[in-house]
PDB file of C-alpha atoms and ligand atoms in Angstrom:
ATOM      1  CA  UNK A   1      12.490  34.196 -23.764  1.00 81.00           C
ATOM      2  CA  UNK A   2      13.604  36.893 -21.327  1.00 89.00           C
ATOM      3  CA  UNK A   3      14.851  36.094 -17.822  1.00 93.00           C
ATOM      4  CA  UNK A   4      12.435  36.379 -14.908  1.00 96.00           C
ATOM      5  CA  UNK A   5      12.770  39.670 -13.026  1.00 97.00           C
ATOM      6  CA  UNK A   6      13.167  39.652  -9.238  1.00 98.00           C
ATOM      7  CA  UNK A   7      11.065  42.440  -7.658  1.00 98.00           C
ATOM      8  CA  UNK A   8      12.239  43.215  -4.145  1.00 98.00           C
ATOM      9  CA  UNK A   9       9.732  44.830  -1.783  1.00 97.00           C
ATOM     10  CA  UNK A  10      11.080  46.060   1.553  1.00 97.00           C
ATOM     11  CA  UNK A  11       9.719  48.331   4.240  1.00 95.00           C
ATOM     12  CA  UNK A  12       8.967  48.430   7.954  1.00 91.00           C
ATOM     13  CA  UNK A  13       6.454  45.955   9.308  1.00 82.00           C
ATOM     14  CA  UNK A  14       3.076  47.636   9.558  1.00 81.00           C
ATOM     15  CA  UNK A  15       3.882  49.683   6.450  1.00 85.00           C
ATOM     16  CA  UNK A  16       1.500  47.567   4.389  1.00 87.00           C
ATOM     17  CA  UNK A  17       3.971  45.843   2.081  1.00 91.00           C
ATOM     18  CA  UNK A  18       2.538  42.353   2.556  1.00 89.00           C
ATOM     19  CA  UNK A  19      -0.995  43.532   1.700  1.00 91.00           C
ATOM     20  CA  UNK A  20       0.388  45.352  -1.339  1.00 95.00           C
ATOM     21  CA  UNK A  21       2.412  42.366  -2.482  1.00 94.00           C
ATOM     22  CA  UNK A  22      -0.569  40.013  -2.145  1.00 92.00           C
ATOM     23  CA  UNK A  23      -2.864  42.416  -4.014  1.00 96.00           C
ATOM     24  CA  UNK A  24      -0.509  42.905  -6.956  1.00 97.00           C
ATOM     25  CA  UNK A  25      -0.044  39.124  -7.287  1.00 96.00           C
ATOM     26  CA  UNK A  26      -3.761  38.843  -7.968  1.00 94.00           C
ATOM     27  CA  UNK A  27      -3.571  41.439 -10.730  1.00 96.00           C
ATOM     28  CA  UNK A  28      -0.681  40.237 -12.866  1.00 97.00           C
ATOM     29  CA  UNK A  29       0.094  37.004 -14.676  1.00 96.00           C
ATOM     30  CA  UNK A  30       3.566  35.495 -14.714  1.00 97.00           C
ATOM     31  CA  UNK A  31       4.333  36.876 -11.258  1.00 98.00           C
ATOM     32  CA  UNK A  32       5.006  34.520  -8.360  1.00 97.00           C
ATOM     33  CA  UNK A  33       5.560  35.110  -4.646  1.00 97.00           C
ATOM     34  CA  UNK A  34       8.916  33.941  -3.307  1.00 97.00           C
ATOM     35  CA  UNK A  35       8.122  31.824  -0.252  1.00 98.00           C
ATOM     36  CA  UNK A  36      10.849  32.403   2.340  1.00 98.00           C
ATOM     37  CA  UNK A  37      12.049  30.032   5.019  1.00 98.00           C
ATOM     38  CA  UNK A  38      11.789  31.260   8.589  1.00 98.00           C
ATOM     39  CA  UNK A  39      12.397  30.025  12.113  1.00 98.00           C
ATOM     40  CA  UNK A  40       9.518  32.190  13.387  1.00 95.00           C
ATOM     41  CA  UNK A  41       6.419  30.376  14.590  1.00 94.00           C
ATOM     42  CA  UNK A  42       3.364  30.593  12.294  1.00 94.00           C
ATOM     43  CA  UNK A  43       0.751  33.230  13.166  1.00 89.00           C
ATOM     44  CA  UNK A  44      -2.969  32.455  13.083  1.00 87.00           C
ATOM     45  CA  UNK A  45      -4.078  31.840   9.529  1.00 91.00           C
ATOM     46  CA  UNK A  46      -0.589  31.432   8.074  1.00 93.00           C
ATOM     47  CA  UNK A  47      -0.126  28.381   5.887  1.00 96.00           C
ATOM     48  CA  UNK A  48       3.142  26.428   5.786  1.00 97.00           C
ATOM     49  CA  UNK A  49       4.561  26.433   2.263  1.00 97.00           C
ATOM     50  CA  UNK A  50       2.349  29.324   1.216  1.00 95.00           C
ATOM     51  CA  UNK A  51       3.177  32.271   3.509  1.00 94.00           C
ATOM     52  CA  UNK A  52       6.497  30.838   4.673  1.00 97.00           C
ATOM     53  CA  UNK A  53       8.229  27.519   4.985  1.00 98.00           C
ATOM     54  CA  UNK A  54       8.385  27.240   8.763  1.00 98.00           C
ATOM     55  CA  UNK A  55      11.557  25.375   9.720  1.00 98.00           C
ATOM     56  CA  UNK A  56      13.661  24.791  12.827  1.00 98.00           C
ATOM     57  CA  UNK A  57      16.824  26.730  13.601  1.00 98.00           C
ATOM     58  CA  UNK A  58      18.878  23.573  12.996  1.00 98.00           C
ATOM     59  CA  UNK A  59      17.336  23.114   9.536  1.00 98.00           C
ATOM     60  CA  UNK A  60      17.903  26.779   8.762  1.00 98.00           C
ATOM     61  CA  UNK A  61      21.564  26.636   9.768  1.00 98.00           C
ATOM     62  CA  UNK A  62      22.053  23.474   7.704  1.00 98.00           C
ATOM     63  CA  UNK A  63      20.627  25.276   4.660  1.00 98.00           C
ATOM     64  CA  UNK A  64      22.968  28.246   5.275  1.00 98.00           C
ATOM     65  CA  UNK A  65      25.902  25.856   5.489  1.00 98.00           C
ATOM     66  CA  UNK A  66      24.861  24.191   2.210  1.00 98.00           C
ATOM     67  CA  UNK A  67      24.553  27.647   0.583  1.00 97.00           C
ATOM     68  CA  UNK A  68      20.888  27.061  -0.227  1.00 98.00           C
ATOM     69  CA  UNK A  69      19.874  30.678   0.399  1.00 98.00           C
ATOM     70  CA  UNK A  70      20.261  33.589  -2.029  1.00 97.00           C
ATOM     71  CA  UNK A  71      20.205  35.812   1.052  1.00 98.00           C
ATOM     72  CA  UNK A  72      19.366  35.409   4.697  1.00 98.00           C
ATOM     73  CA  UNK A  73      19.090  37.654   7.738  1.00 98.00           C
ATOM     74  CA  UNK A  74      18.151  37.870  11.390  1.00 96.00           C
ATOM     75  CA  UNK A  75      15.010  40.014  11.715  1.00 92.00           C
ATOM     76  CA  UNK A  76      13.261  40.745  15.042  1.00 84.00           C
ATOM     77  CA  UNK A  77      15.110  37.782  16.606  1.00 89.00           C
ATOM     78  CA  UNK A  78      14.077  35.252  13.933  1.00 95.00           C
ATOM     79  CA  UNK A  79      15.953  33.919  10.914  1.00 98.00           C
ATOM     80  CA  UNK A  80      14.594  34.484   7.402  1.00 98.00           C
ATOM     81  CA  UNK A  81      15.999  33.402   4.046  1.00 98.00           C
ATOM     82  CA  UNK A  82      15.179  33.190   0.332  1.00 98.00           C
ATOM     83  CA  UNK A  83      15.793  29.690  -1.054  1.00 98.00           C
ATOM     84  CA  UNK A  84      18.110  29.539  -4.074  1.00 97.00           C
ATOM     85  CA  UNK A  85      16.175  26.850  -5.996  1.00 96.00           C
ATOM     86  CA  UNK A  86      12.890  28.759  -6.282  1.00 94.00           C
ATOM     87  CA  UNK A  87      14.700  32.001  -7.126  1.00 97.00           C
ATOM     88  CA  UNK A  88      16.839  30.459  -9.877  1.00 96.00           C
ATOM     89  CA  UNK A  89      13.973  28.362 -11.306  1.00 96.00           C
ATOM     90  CA  UNK A  90      11.875  31.492 -11.735  1.00 97.00           C
ATOM     91  CA  UNK A  91      14.731  33.422 -13.345  1.00 95.00           C
ATOM     92  CA  UNK A  92      15.600  30.799 -15.932  1.00 95.00           C
ATOM     93  CA  UNK A  93      11.976  30.022 -16.764  1.00 95.00           C
ATOM     94  CA  UNK A  94      11.128  33.702 -17.319  1.00 95.00           C
ATOM     95  CA  UNK A  95       8.775  33.990 -14.340  1.00 97.00           C
ATOM     96  CA  UNK A  96       8.912  37.246 -12.382  1.00 98.00           C
ATOM     97  CA  UNK A  97       9.308  36.841  -8.636  1.00 98.00           C
ATOM     98  CA  UNK A  98       8.104  39.086  -5.835  1.00 98.00           C
ATOM     99  CA  UNK A  99      10.277  39.029  -2.713  1.00 97.00           C
ATOM    100  CA  UNK A 100       8.983  40.527   0.537  1.00 96.00           C
ATOM    101  CA  UNK A 101      12.298  40.824   2.374  1.00 96.00           C
ATOM    102  CA  UNK A 102      14.037  43.197   4.769  1.00 95.00           C
ATOM    103  CA  UNK A 103      16.726  45.769   3.964  1.00 96.00           C
ATOM    104  CA  UNK A 104      19.624  43.445   4.901  1.00 97.00           C
ATOM    105  CA  UNK A 105      18.388  40.792   2.461  1.00 98.00           C
ATOM    106  CA  UNK A 106      17.791  43.417  -0.239  1.00 98.00           C
ATOM    107  CA  UNK A 107      21.357  44.634   0.115  1.00 97.00           C
ATOM    108  CA  UNK A 108      22.706  41.067  -0.308  1.00 98.00           C
ATOM    109  CA  UNK A 109      20.596  40.573  -3.463  1.00 97.00           C
ATOM    110  CA  UNK A 110      21.690  43.942  -4.879  1.00 97.00           C
ATOM    111  CA  UNK A 111      25.291  42.744  -4.867  1.00 96.00           C
ATOM    112  CA  UNK A 112      24.493  39.485  -6.674  1.00 95.00           C
ATOM    113  CA  UNK A 113      21.637  40.609  -8.947  1.00 95.00           C
ATOM    114  CA  UNK A 114      21.909  44.329  -9.695  1.00 94.00           C
ATOM    115  CA  UNK A 115      19.315  43.877 -12.461  1.00 94.00           C
ATOM    116  CA  UNK A 116      16.596  43.180  -9.851  1.00 97.00           C
ATOM    117  CA  UNK A 117      14.078  45.958  -9.169  1.00 98.00           C
ATOM    118  CA  UNK A 118      14.134  47.390  -5.645  1.00 98.00           C
ATOM    119  CA  UNK A 119      11.026  48.994  -4.108  1.00 97.00           C
ATOM    120  CA  UNK A 120      10.635  50.399  -0.614  1.00 97.00           C
ATOM    121  CA  UNK A 121       7.141  50.744   0.844  1.00 96.00           C
ATOM    122  CA  UNK A 122       7.065  53.709   3.169  1.00 94.00           C
ATOM    123  CA  UNK A 123       4.267  54.496   5.624  1.00 91.00           C
ATOM    124  CA  UNK A 124       3.065  58.116   5.236  1.00 88.00           C
ATOM    125  CA  UNK A 125       4.303  58.914   8.786  1.00 88.00           C
ATOM    126  CA  UNK A 126       5.720  57.156  11.827  1.00 86.00           C
ATOM    127  CA  UNK A 127       2.501  57.998  13.720  1.00 88.00           C
ATOM    128  CA  UNK A 128       0.513  56.056  11.106  1.00 87.00           C
ATOM    129  CA  UNK A 129       2.910  53.136  11.429  1.00 87.00           C
ATOM    130  CA  UNK A 130       2.506  53.176  15.203  1.00 87.00           C
ATOM    131  CA  UNK A 131      -1.298  53.131  14.857  1.00 87.00           C
ATOM    132  CA  UNK A 132      -1.154  50.213  12.378  1.00 84.00           C
ATOM    133  CA  UNK A 133       1.171  48.286  14.677  1.00 83.00           C
ATOM    134  CA  UNK A 134      -1.136  48.861  17.654  1.00 83.00           C
ATOM    135  CA  UNK A 135      -4.078  47.592  15.577  1.00 81.00           C
ATOM    136  CA  UNK A 136      -2.050  44.508  14.650  1.00 74.00           C
ATOM    137  CA  UNK A 137      -0.712  43.928  18.150  1.00 70.00           C
ATOM    138  CA  UNK A 138      -3.835  41.880  18.890  1.00 56.00           C
ATOM    139  CA  UNK A 139      -1.770  39.011  17.401  1.00 53.00           C
ATOM    140  CA  UNK A 140       0.071  39.193  20.699  1.00 58.00           C
ATOM    141  CA  UNK A 141       3.595  38.679  19.410  1.00 57.00           C
ATOM    142  CA  UNK A 142       4.403  42.189  18.264  1.00 63.00           C
ATOM    143  CA  UNK A 143       6.748  44.325  20.310  1.00 76.00           C
ATOM    144  CA  UNK A 144       5.690  47.788  19.109  1.00 81.00           C
ATOM    145  CA  UNK A 145       8.602  49.777  20.534  1.00 83.00           C
ATOM    146  CA  UNK A 146      11.156  47.381  19.058  1.00 82.00           C
ATOM    147  CA  UNK A 147       9.463  47.505  15.641  1.00 83.00           C
ATOM    148  CA  UNK A 148       9.203  51.318  15.662  1.00 87.00           C
ATOM    149  CA  UNK A 149      12.880  51.632  16.540  1.00 88.00           C
ATOM    150  CA  UNK A 150      13.786  49.277  13.734  1.00 88.00           C
ATOM    151  CA  UNK A 151      11.456  51.113  11.317  1.00 90.00           C
ATOM    152  CA  UNK A 152      13.316  54.373  12.042  1.00 90.00           C
ATOM    153  CA  UNK A 153      16.623  52.642  11.320  1.00 90.00           C
ATOM    154  CA  UNK A 154      15.319  51.111   8.075  1.00 91.00           C
ATOM    155  CA  UNK A 155      13.938  54.427   6.876  1.00 92.00           C
ATOM    156  CA  UNK A 156      17.349  56.150   7.035  1.00 92.00           C
ATOM    157  CA  UNK A 157      17.994  58.137   3.827  1.00 93.00           C
ATOM    158  CA  UNK A 158      21.255  56.217   3.276  1.00 94.00           C
ATOM    159  CA  UNK A 159      19.210  53.000   3.063  1.00 95.00           C
ATOM    160  CA  UNK A 160      16.300  54.475   1.079  1.00 96.00           C
ATOM    161  CA  UNK A 161      18.577  55.902  -1.597  1.00 96.00           C
ATOM    162  CA  UNK A 162      19.673  52.373  -2.502  1.00 96.00           C
ATOM    163  CA  UNK A 163      16.135  51.597  -3.705  1.00 98.00           C
ATOM    164  CA  UNK A 164      14.972  52.262  -7.277  1.00 98.00           C
ATOM    165  CA  UNK A 165      11.458  53.199  -6.131  1.00 98.00           C
ATOM    166  CA  UNK A 166       9.796  54.468  -2.975  1.00 97.00           C
ATOM    167  CA  UNK A 167       6.065  53.830  -2.691  1.00 97.00           C
ATOM    168  CA  UNK A 168       4.337  55.959  -0.055  1.00 95.00           C
ATOM    169  CA  UNK A 169       1.524  53.802   1.217  1.00 93.00           C
ATOM    170  CA  UNK A 170      -1.048  56.391   2.211  1.00 91.00           C
ATOM    171  CA  UNK A 171      -3.942  55.131   0.100  1.00 93.00           C
ATOM    172  CA  UNK A 172      -3.777  51.400  -0.635  1.00 93.00           C
ATOM    173  CA  UNK A 173      -5.289  51.764  -4.145  1.00 95.00           C
ATOM    174  CA  UNK A 174      -2.737  54.378  -5.180  1.00 96.00           C
ATOM    175  CA  UNK A 175       0.158  52.423  -3.716  1.00 97.00           C
ATOM    176  CA  UNK A 176      -1.069  49.326  -5.534  1.00 97.00           C
ATOM    177  CA  UNK A 177      -1.251  51.220  -8.805  1.00 98.00           C
ATOM    178  CA  UNK A 178       2.339  52.387  -8.284  1.00 98.00           C
ATOM    179  CA  UNK A 179       3.647  48.876  -7.643  1.00 98.00           C
ATOM    180  CA  UNK A 180       1.633  47.545 -10.600  1.00 98.00           C
ATOM    181  CA  UNK A 181       3.080  50.260 -12.883  1.00 98.00           C
ATOM    182  CA  UNK A 182       6.652  49.601 -11.694  1.00 98.00           C
ATOM    183  CA  UNK A 183       6.312  45.915 -12.589  1.00 98.00           C
ATOM    184  CA  UNK A 184       4.706  46.595 -15.974  1.00 98.00           C
ATOM    185  CA  UNK A 185       7.367  49.214 -16.831  1.00 98.00           C
ATOM    186  CA  UNK A 186      10.259  46.951 -15.850  1.00 98.00           C
ATOM    187  CA  UNK A 187       8.827  44.261 -18.126  1.00 97.00           C
ATOM    188  CA  UNK A 188       9.042  46.703 -21.061  1.00 96.00           C
ATOM    189  CA  UNK A 189      12.614  47.872 -20.401  1.00 95.00           C
ATOM    190  CA  UNK A 190      14.554  47.473 -23.631  1.00 94.00           C
ATOM    191  CA  UNK A 191      17.578  45.989 -21.862  1.00 92.00           C
ATOM    192  CA  UNK A 192      15.405  43.066 -20.740  1.00 93.00           C
ATOM    193  CA  UNK A 193      13.562  42.337 -23.967  1.00 91.00           C
ATOM    194  CA  UNK A 194      15.846  43.528 -26.758  1.00 91.00           C
ATOM    195  CA  UNK A 195      17.378  40.087 -27.334  1.00 88.00           C
ATOM    196  CA  UNK A 196      13.923  38.519 -27.607  1.00 86.00           C
ATOM    197  CA  UNK A 197      12.695  41.249 -29.968  1.00 89.00           C
ATOM    198  CA  UNK A 198      15.802  40.848 -32.158  1.00 90.00           C
ATOM    199  CA  UNK A 199      15.393  37.080 -32.456  1.00 88.00           C
ATOM    200  CA  UNK A 200      11.665  37.480 -33.255  1.00 89.00           C
ATOM    201  CA  UNK A 201      12.478  39.950 -36.031  1.00 91.00           C
ATOM    202  CA  UNK A 202      15.154  37.641 -37.397  1.00 90.00           C
ATOM    203  CA  UNK A 203      12.771  34.690 -37.362  1.00 90.00           C
ATOM    204  CA  UNK A 204      10.179  36.730 -39.309  1.00 89.00           C
ATOM    205  CA  UNK A 205      12.756  37.755 -41.889  1.00 89.00           C
ATOM    206  CA  UNK A 206      13.764  34.129 -42.378  1.00 87.00           C
ATOM    207  CA  UNK A 207      10.155  32.995 -42.778  1.00 82.00           C
TER     208      UNK A 207
HETATM  209  P1  LIG B   1       7.097  38.858   9.469  1.00 54.09           P
HETATM  210  O1  LIG B   1       7.658  37.936  10.492  1.00 54.09           O
HETATM  211  O2  LIG B   1       6.343  40.007  10.077  1.00 54.09           O
HETATM  212  O3  LIG B   1       6.318  38.126   8.404  1.00 54.09           O
HETATM  213  O4  LIG B   1       8.345  39.506   8.696  1.00 54.09           O
HETATM  214  C1  LIG B   1       9.307  40.229   9.383  1.00 54.09           C
HETATM  215  C2  LIG B   1      10.277  40.844   8.401  1.00 54.09           C
HETATM  216  O5  LIG B   1      11.045  39.822   7.762  1.00 54.09           O
HETATM  217  C3  LIG B   1       9.613  41.628   7.264  1.00 54.09           C
HETATM  218  O6  LIG B   1      10.315  42.861   7.133  1.00 54.09           O
HETATM  219  C4  LIG B   1       9.832  40.767   6.040  1.00 54.09           C
HETATM  220  O7  LIG B   1       9.953  41.545   4.864  1.00 54.09           O
HETATM  221  C5  LIG B   1      11.159  40.123   6.392  1.00 54.09           C
HETATM  222  N1  LIG B   1      11.374  38.874   5.629  1.00 54.09           N
HETATM  223  C6  LIG B   1      10.484  37.931   5.264  1.00 54.09           C
HETATM  224  N2  LIG B   1      11.075  36.958   4.547  1.00 54.09           N
HETATM  225  C7  LIG B   1      12.379  37.295   4.437  1.00 54.09           C
HETATM  226  C8  LIG B   1      13.515  36.690   3.802  1.00 54.09           C
HETATM  227  O8  LIG B   1      13.459  35.633   3.170  1.00 54.09           O
HETATM  228  N3  LIG B   1      14.697  37.340   3.925  1.00 54.09           N
HETATM  229  C9  LIG B   1      14.835  38.524   4.600  1.00 54.09           C
HETATM  230  N4  LIG B   1      16.039  39.091   4.626  1.00 54.09           N
HETATM  231  N5  LIG B   1      13.805  39.119   5.215  1.00 54.09           N
HETATM  232  C10 LIG B   1      12.574  38.513   5.137  1.00 54.09           C
END
Protein backbone atom coordinates (compact mmCIF):
# COMPACT_ATOMS: atom_id res chain seq x y z
CA UNK A 1 0.00 0.00 0.00
CA UNK A 2 1.26 3.50 -0.78
CA UNK A 3 1.36 6.27 1.83
CA UNK A 4 -1.48 8.79 1.93
CA UNK A 5 -0.63 12.04 0.14
CA UNK A 6 -1.15 15.37 1.90
CA UNK A 7 -2.63 17.95 -0.51
CA UNK A 8 -2.14 21.47 0.77
CA UNK A 9 -4.53 24.15 -0.50
CA UNK A 10 -3.70 27.75 0.41
CA UNK A 11 -4.91 31.09 -0.84
CA UNK A 12 -6.45 34.34 0.37
CA UNK A 13 -9.83 34.17 2.05
CA UNK A 14 -12.51 34.97 -0.50
CA UNK A 15 -10.42 33.29 -3.20
CA UNK A 16 -12.78 30.31 -3.22
CA UNK A 17 -10.47 27.63 -1.85
CA UNK A 18 -12.94 26.27 0.70
CA UNK A 19 -15.66 25.85 -1.96
CA UNK A 20 -13.12 24.16 -4.23
CA UNK A 21 -11.87 21.86 -1.50
CA UNK A 22 -15.41 20.83 -0.53
CA UNK A 23 -16.38 20.19 -4.16
CA UNK A 24 -13.37 18.01 -4.93
CA UNK A 25 -13.99 15.94 -1.77
CA UNK A 26 -17.35 14.96 -3.22
CA UNK A 27 -15.75 13.80 -6.46
CA UNK A 28 -12.94 11.55 -5.29
CA UNK A 29 -12.76 8.47 -3.10
CA UNK A 30 -9.99 7.94 -0.58
CA UNK A 31 -9.68 11.68 0.04
CA UNK A 32 -10.44 13.13 3.46
CA UNK A 33 -10.62 16.70 4.75
CA UNK A 34 -8.18 17.54 7.54
CA UNK A 35 -10.26 19.14 10.28
CA UNK A 36 -8.18 21.87 11.92
CA UNK A 37 -8.40 23.16 15.46
CA UNK A 38 -9.12 26.85 15.86
CA UNK A 39 -9.75 29.38 18.60
CA UNK A 40 -12.06 31.34 16.28
CA UNK A 41 -15.75 31.32 17.13
CA UNK A 42 -17.98 29.21 14.83
CA UNK A 43 -19.81 31.06 12.05
CA UNK A 44 -23.46 30.37 11.26
CA UNK A 45 -23.84 26.89 9.85
CA UNK A 46 -20.39 25.66 10.88
CA UNK A 47 -20.36 22.31 12.64
CA UNK A 48 -17.90 21.50 15.43
CA UNK A 49 -15.76 18.52 14.46
CA UNK A 50 -16.70 18.84 10.81
CA UNK A 51 -15.59 22.32 9.66
CA UNK A 52 -13.22 22.87 12.57
CA UNK A 53 -12.68 21.67 16.09
CA UNK A 54 -13.51 24.85 17.98
CA UNK A 55 -11.35 25.01 21.11
CA UNK A 56 -10.31 27.58 23.70
CA UNK A 57 -6.99 29.40 23.61
CA UNK A 58 -5.89 27.50 26.72
CA UNK A 59 -6.64 24.15 25.06
CA UNK A 60 -4.84 25.27 21.92
CA UNK A 61 -1.73 26.32 23.83
CA UNK A 62 -1.74 23.03 25.75
CA UNK A 63 -1.81 21.14 22.44
CA UNK A 64 1.10 23.26 21.13
CA UNK A 65 3.05 22.50 24.28
CA UNK A 66 2.36 18.76 23.88
CA UNK A 67 3.49 18.97 20.22
CA UNK A 68 0.12 17.74 19.00
CA UNK A 69 0.11 19.95 15.90
CA UNK A 70 1.91 19.25 12.61
CA UNK A 71 1.80 23.01 12.06
CA UNK A 72 0.05 25.95 13.62
CA UNK A 73 -0.25 29.66 12.96
CA UNK A 74 -1.91 32.90 13.97
CA UNK A 75 -4.25 34.00 11.17
CA UNK A 76 -6.43 37.15 11.32
CA UNK A 77 -5.98 37.22 15.12
CA UNK A 78 -7.06 33.60 15.69
CA UNK A 79 -5.01 30.44 16.21
CA UNK A 80 -5.28 27.55 13.75
CA UNK A 81 -3.52 24.19 13.75
CA UNK A 82 -3.47 20.78 12.04
CA UNK A 83 -3.62 17.93 14.57
CA UNK A 84 -0.81 15.37 14.28
CA UNK A 85 -2.95 12.27 14.96
CA UNK A 86 -5.36 12.72 12.04
CA UNK A 87 -2.51 13.65 9.68
CA UNK A 88 -0.35 10.65 10.59
CA UNK A 89 -3.29 8.20 10.64
CA UNK A 90 -4.20 9.19 7.10
CA UNK A 91 -0.60 8.90 5.89
CA UNK A 92 0.02 5.43 7.28
CA UNK A 93 -3.36 4.09 6.22
CA UNK A 94 -2.92 5.31 2.63
CA UNK A 95 -5.71 7.90 2.77
CA UNK A 96 -5.07 11.18 0.97
CA UNK A 97 -5.70 14.29 3.03
CA UNK A 98 -6.80 17.74 1.92
CA UNK A 99 -5.54 20.59 4.10
CA UNK A 100 -7.05 24.06 3.76
CA UNK A 101 -4.33 26.04 5.53
CA UNK A 102 -2.57 29.38 5.24
CA UNK A 103 0.87 30.09 3.78
CA UNK A 104 2.64 29.99 7.18
CA UNK A 105 1.27 26.50 7.87
CA UNK A 106 2.14 25.36 4.34
CA UNK A 107 5.72 26.49 4.82
CA UNK A 108 6.00 24.50 8.08
CA UNK A 109 4.64 21.36 6.37
CA UNK A 110 6.99 21.81 3.40
CA UNK A 111 9.96 21.49 5.74
CA UNK A 112 8.67 18.29 7.36
CA UNK A 113 6.90 16.65 4.40
CA UNK A 114 8.44 17.80 1.12
CA UNK A 115 6.55 14.99 -0.65
CA UNK A 116 3.22 16.76 0.01
CA UNK A 117 1.56 18.52 -2.93
CA UNK A 118 1.21 22.29 -2.60
CA UNK A 119 -1.55 24.20 -4.43
CA UNK A 120 -2.31 27.90 -4.26
CA UNK A 121 -5.78 29.11 -5.23
CA UNK A 122 -5.51 32.56 -6.72
CA UNK A 123 -8.44 34.90 -7.38
CA UNK A 124 -8.38 36.21 -10.98
CA UNK A 125 -7.83 39.78 -9.67
CA UNK A 126 -7.75 41.70 -6.40
CA UNK A 127 -10.92 43.54 -7.50
CA UNK A 128 -12.73 40.19 -7.75
CA UNK A 129 -11.46 39.23 -4.30
CA UNK A 130 -12.71 42.53 -2.89
CA UNK A 131 -16.16 41.95 -4.42
CA UNK A 132 -16.32 38.39 -3.01
CA UNK A 133 -15.28 39.63 0.42
CA UNK A 134 -17.94 42.36 0.35
CA UNK A 135 -20.55 39.74 -0.58
CA UNK A 136 -19.38 37.58 2.32
CA UNK A 137 -19.14 40.45 4.79
CA UNK A 138 -22.81 39.91 5.62
CA UNK A 139 -21.41 37.37 8.13
CA UNK A 140 -20.43 40.47 10.07
CA UNK A 141 -17.02 39.33 11.26
CA UNK A 142 -14.95 40.06 8.18
CA UNK A 143 -12.63 43.04 8.16
CA UNK A 144 -12.29 43.57 4.40
CA UNK A 145 -9.33 45.97 4.45
CA UNK A 146 -7.34 43.70 6.76
CA UNK A 147 -8.07 40.66 4.58
CA UNK A 148 -7.18 42.49 1.34
CA UNK A 149 -3.89 43.65 2.83
CA UNK A 150 -3.09 40.13 3.92
CA UNK A 151 -4.13 38.74 0.51
CA UNK A 152 -1.61 41.06 -1.18
CA UNK A 153 1.10 39.82 1.18
CA UNK A 154 0.20 36.16 0.59
CA UNK A 155 0.19 36.61 -3.18
CA UNK A 156 3.83 37.80 -3.25
CA UNK A 157 5.77 35.99 -6.01
CA UNK A 158 8.34 34.81 -3.44
CA UNK A 159 5.54 32.94 -1.64
CA UNK A 160 3.75 31.72 -4.79
CA UNK A 161 6.91 30.21 -6.25
CA UNK A 162 7.09 27.80 -3.31
CA UNK A 163 3.86 26.14 -4.50
CA UNK A 164 3.82 23.25 -7.00
CA UNK A 165 0.58 24.47 -8.60
CA UNK A 166 -1.31 27.73 -8.93
CA UNK A 167 -5.02 27.42 -9.68
CA UNK A 168 -6.60 30.63 -10.96
CA UNK A 169 -10.15 30.52 -9.70
CA UNK A 170 -11.99 32.46 -12.37
CA UNK A 171 -14.55 29.82 -13.31
CA UNK A 172 -15.33 27.40 -10.48
CA UNK A 173 -15.80 24.40 -12.83
CA UNK A 174 -12.42 24.92 -14.47
CA UNK A 175 -10.67 25.45 -11.16
CA UNK A 176 -12.30 22.30 -9.83
CA UNK A 177 -11.14 20.33 -12.85
CA UNK A 178 -7.59 21.59 -12.25
CA UNK A 179 -7.58 20.55 -8.59
CA UNK A 180 -9.14 17.19 -9.50
CA UNK A 181 -6.46 16.59 -12.16
CA UNK A 182 -3.63 17.56 -9.78
CA UNK A 183 -4.84 14.98 -7.25
CA UNK A 184 -5.32 12.24 -9.84
CA UNK A 185 -1.88 12.92 -11.37
CA UNK A 186 -0.11 12.89 -8.01
CA UNK A 187 -1.70 9.51 -7.29
CA UNK A 188 -0.09 8.13 -10.46
CA UNK A 189 3.41 9.51 -9.81
CA UNK A 190 5.84 6.62 -10.13
CA UNK A 191 7.78 7.66 -7.02
CA UNK A 192 4.64 7.09 -4.95
CA UNK A 193 3.47 3.80 -6.40
CA UNK A 194 6.59 2.08 -7.71
CA UNK A 195 7.12 0.03 -4.55
CA UNK A 196 3.52 -1.19 -4.66
CA UNK A 197 3.75 -2.03 -8.37
CA UNK A 198 7.02 -3.93 -7.81
CA UNK A 199 5.59 -6.03 -4.98
CA UNK A 200 2.44 -6.78 -7.04
CA UNK A 201 4.58 -7.97 -9.95
CA UNK A 202 6.69 -10.10 -7.62
CA UNK A 203 3.60 -11.64 -6.06
CA UNK A 204 2.27 -12.54 -9.54
CA UNK A 205 5.56 -14.13 -10.51
CA UNK A 206 5.53 -16.23 -7.35
CA UNK A 207 1.94 -17.37 -7.94
P1 LIG B 1 -11.39 30.95 8.21
O1 LIG B 1 -11.39 31.44 9.62
O2 LIG B 1 -11.89 31.98 7.24
O3 LIG B 1 -12.08 29.62 8.07
O4 LIG B 1 -9.86 30.67 7.82
C1 LIG B 1 -8.92 31.68 7.87
C2 LIG B 1 -7.61 31.18 7.31
O5 LIG B 1 -7.05 30.19 8.17
C3 LIG B 1 -7.72 30.52 5.93
O6 LIG B 1 -6.67 31.04 5.12
C4 LIG B 1 -7.49 29.05 6.21
O7 LIG B 1 -6.87 28.40 5.11
C5 LIG B 1 -6.54 29.14 7.38
N1 LIG B 1 -6.53 27.89 8.17
C6 LIG B 1 -7.55 27.06 8.46
N2 LIG B 1 -7.13 26.00 9.18
C7 LIG B 1 -5.79 26.15 9.35
C8 LIG B 1 -4.77 25.38 10.00
O8 LIG B 1 -4.99 24.32 10.58
N3 LIG B 1 -3.52 25.88 9.96
C9 LIG B 1 -3.19 27.05 9.32
N4 LIG B 1 -1.91 27.43 9.31
N5 LIG B 1 -4.11 27.80 8.70
C10 LIG B 1 -5.41 27.36 8.71
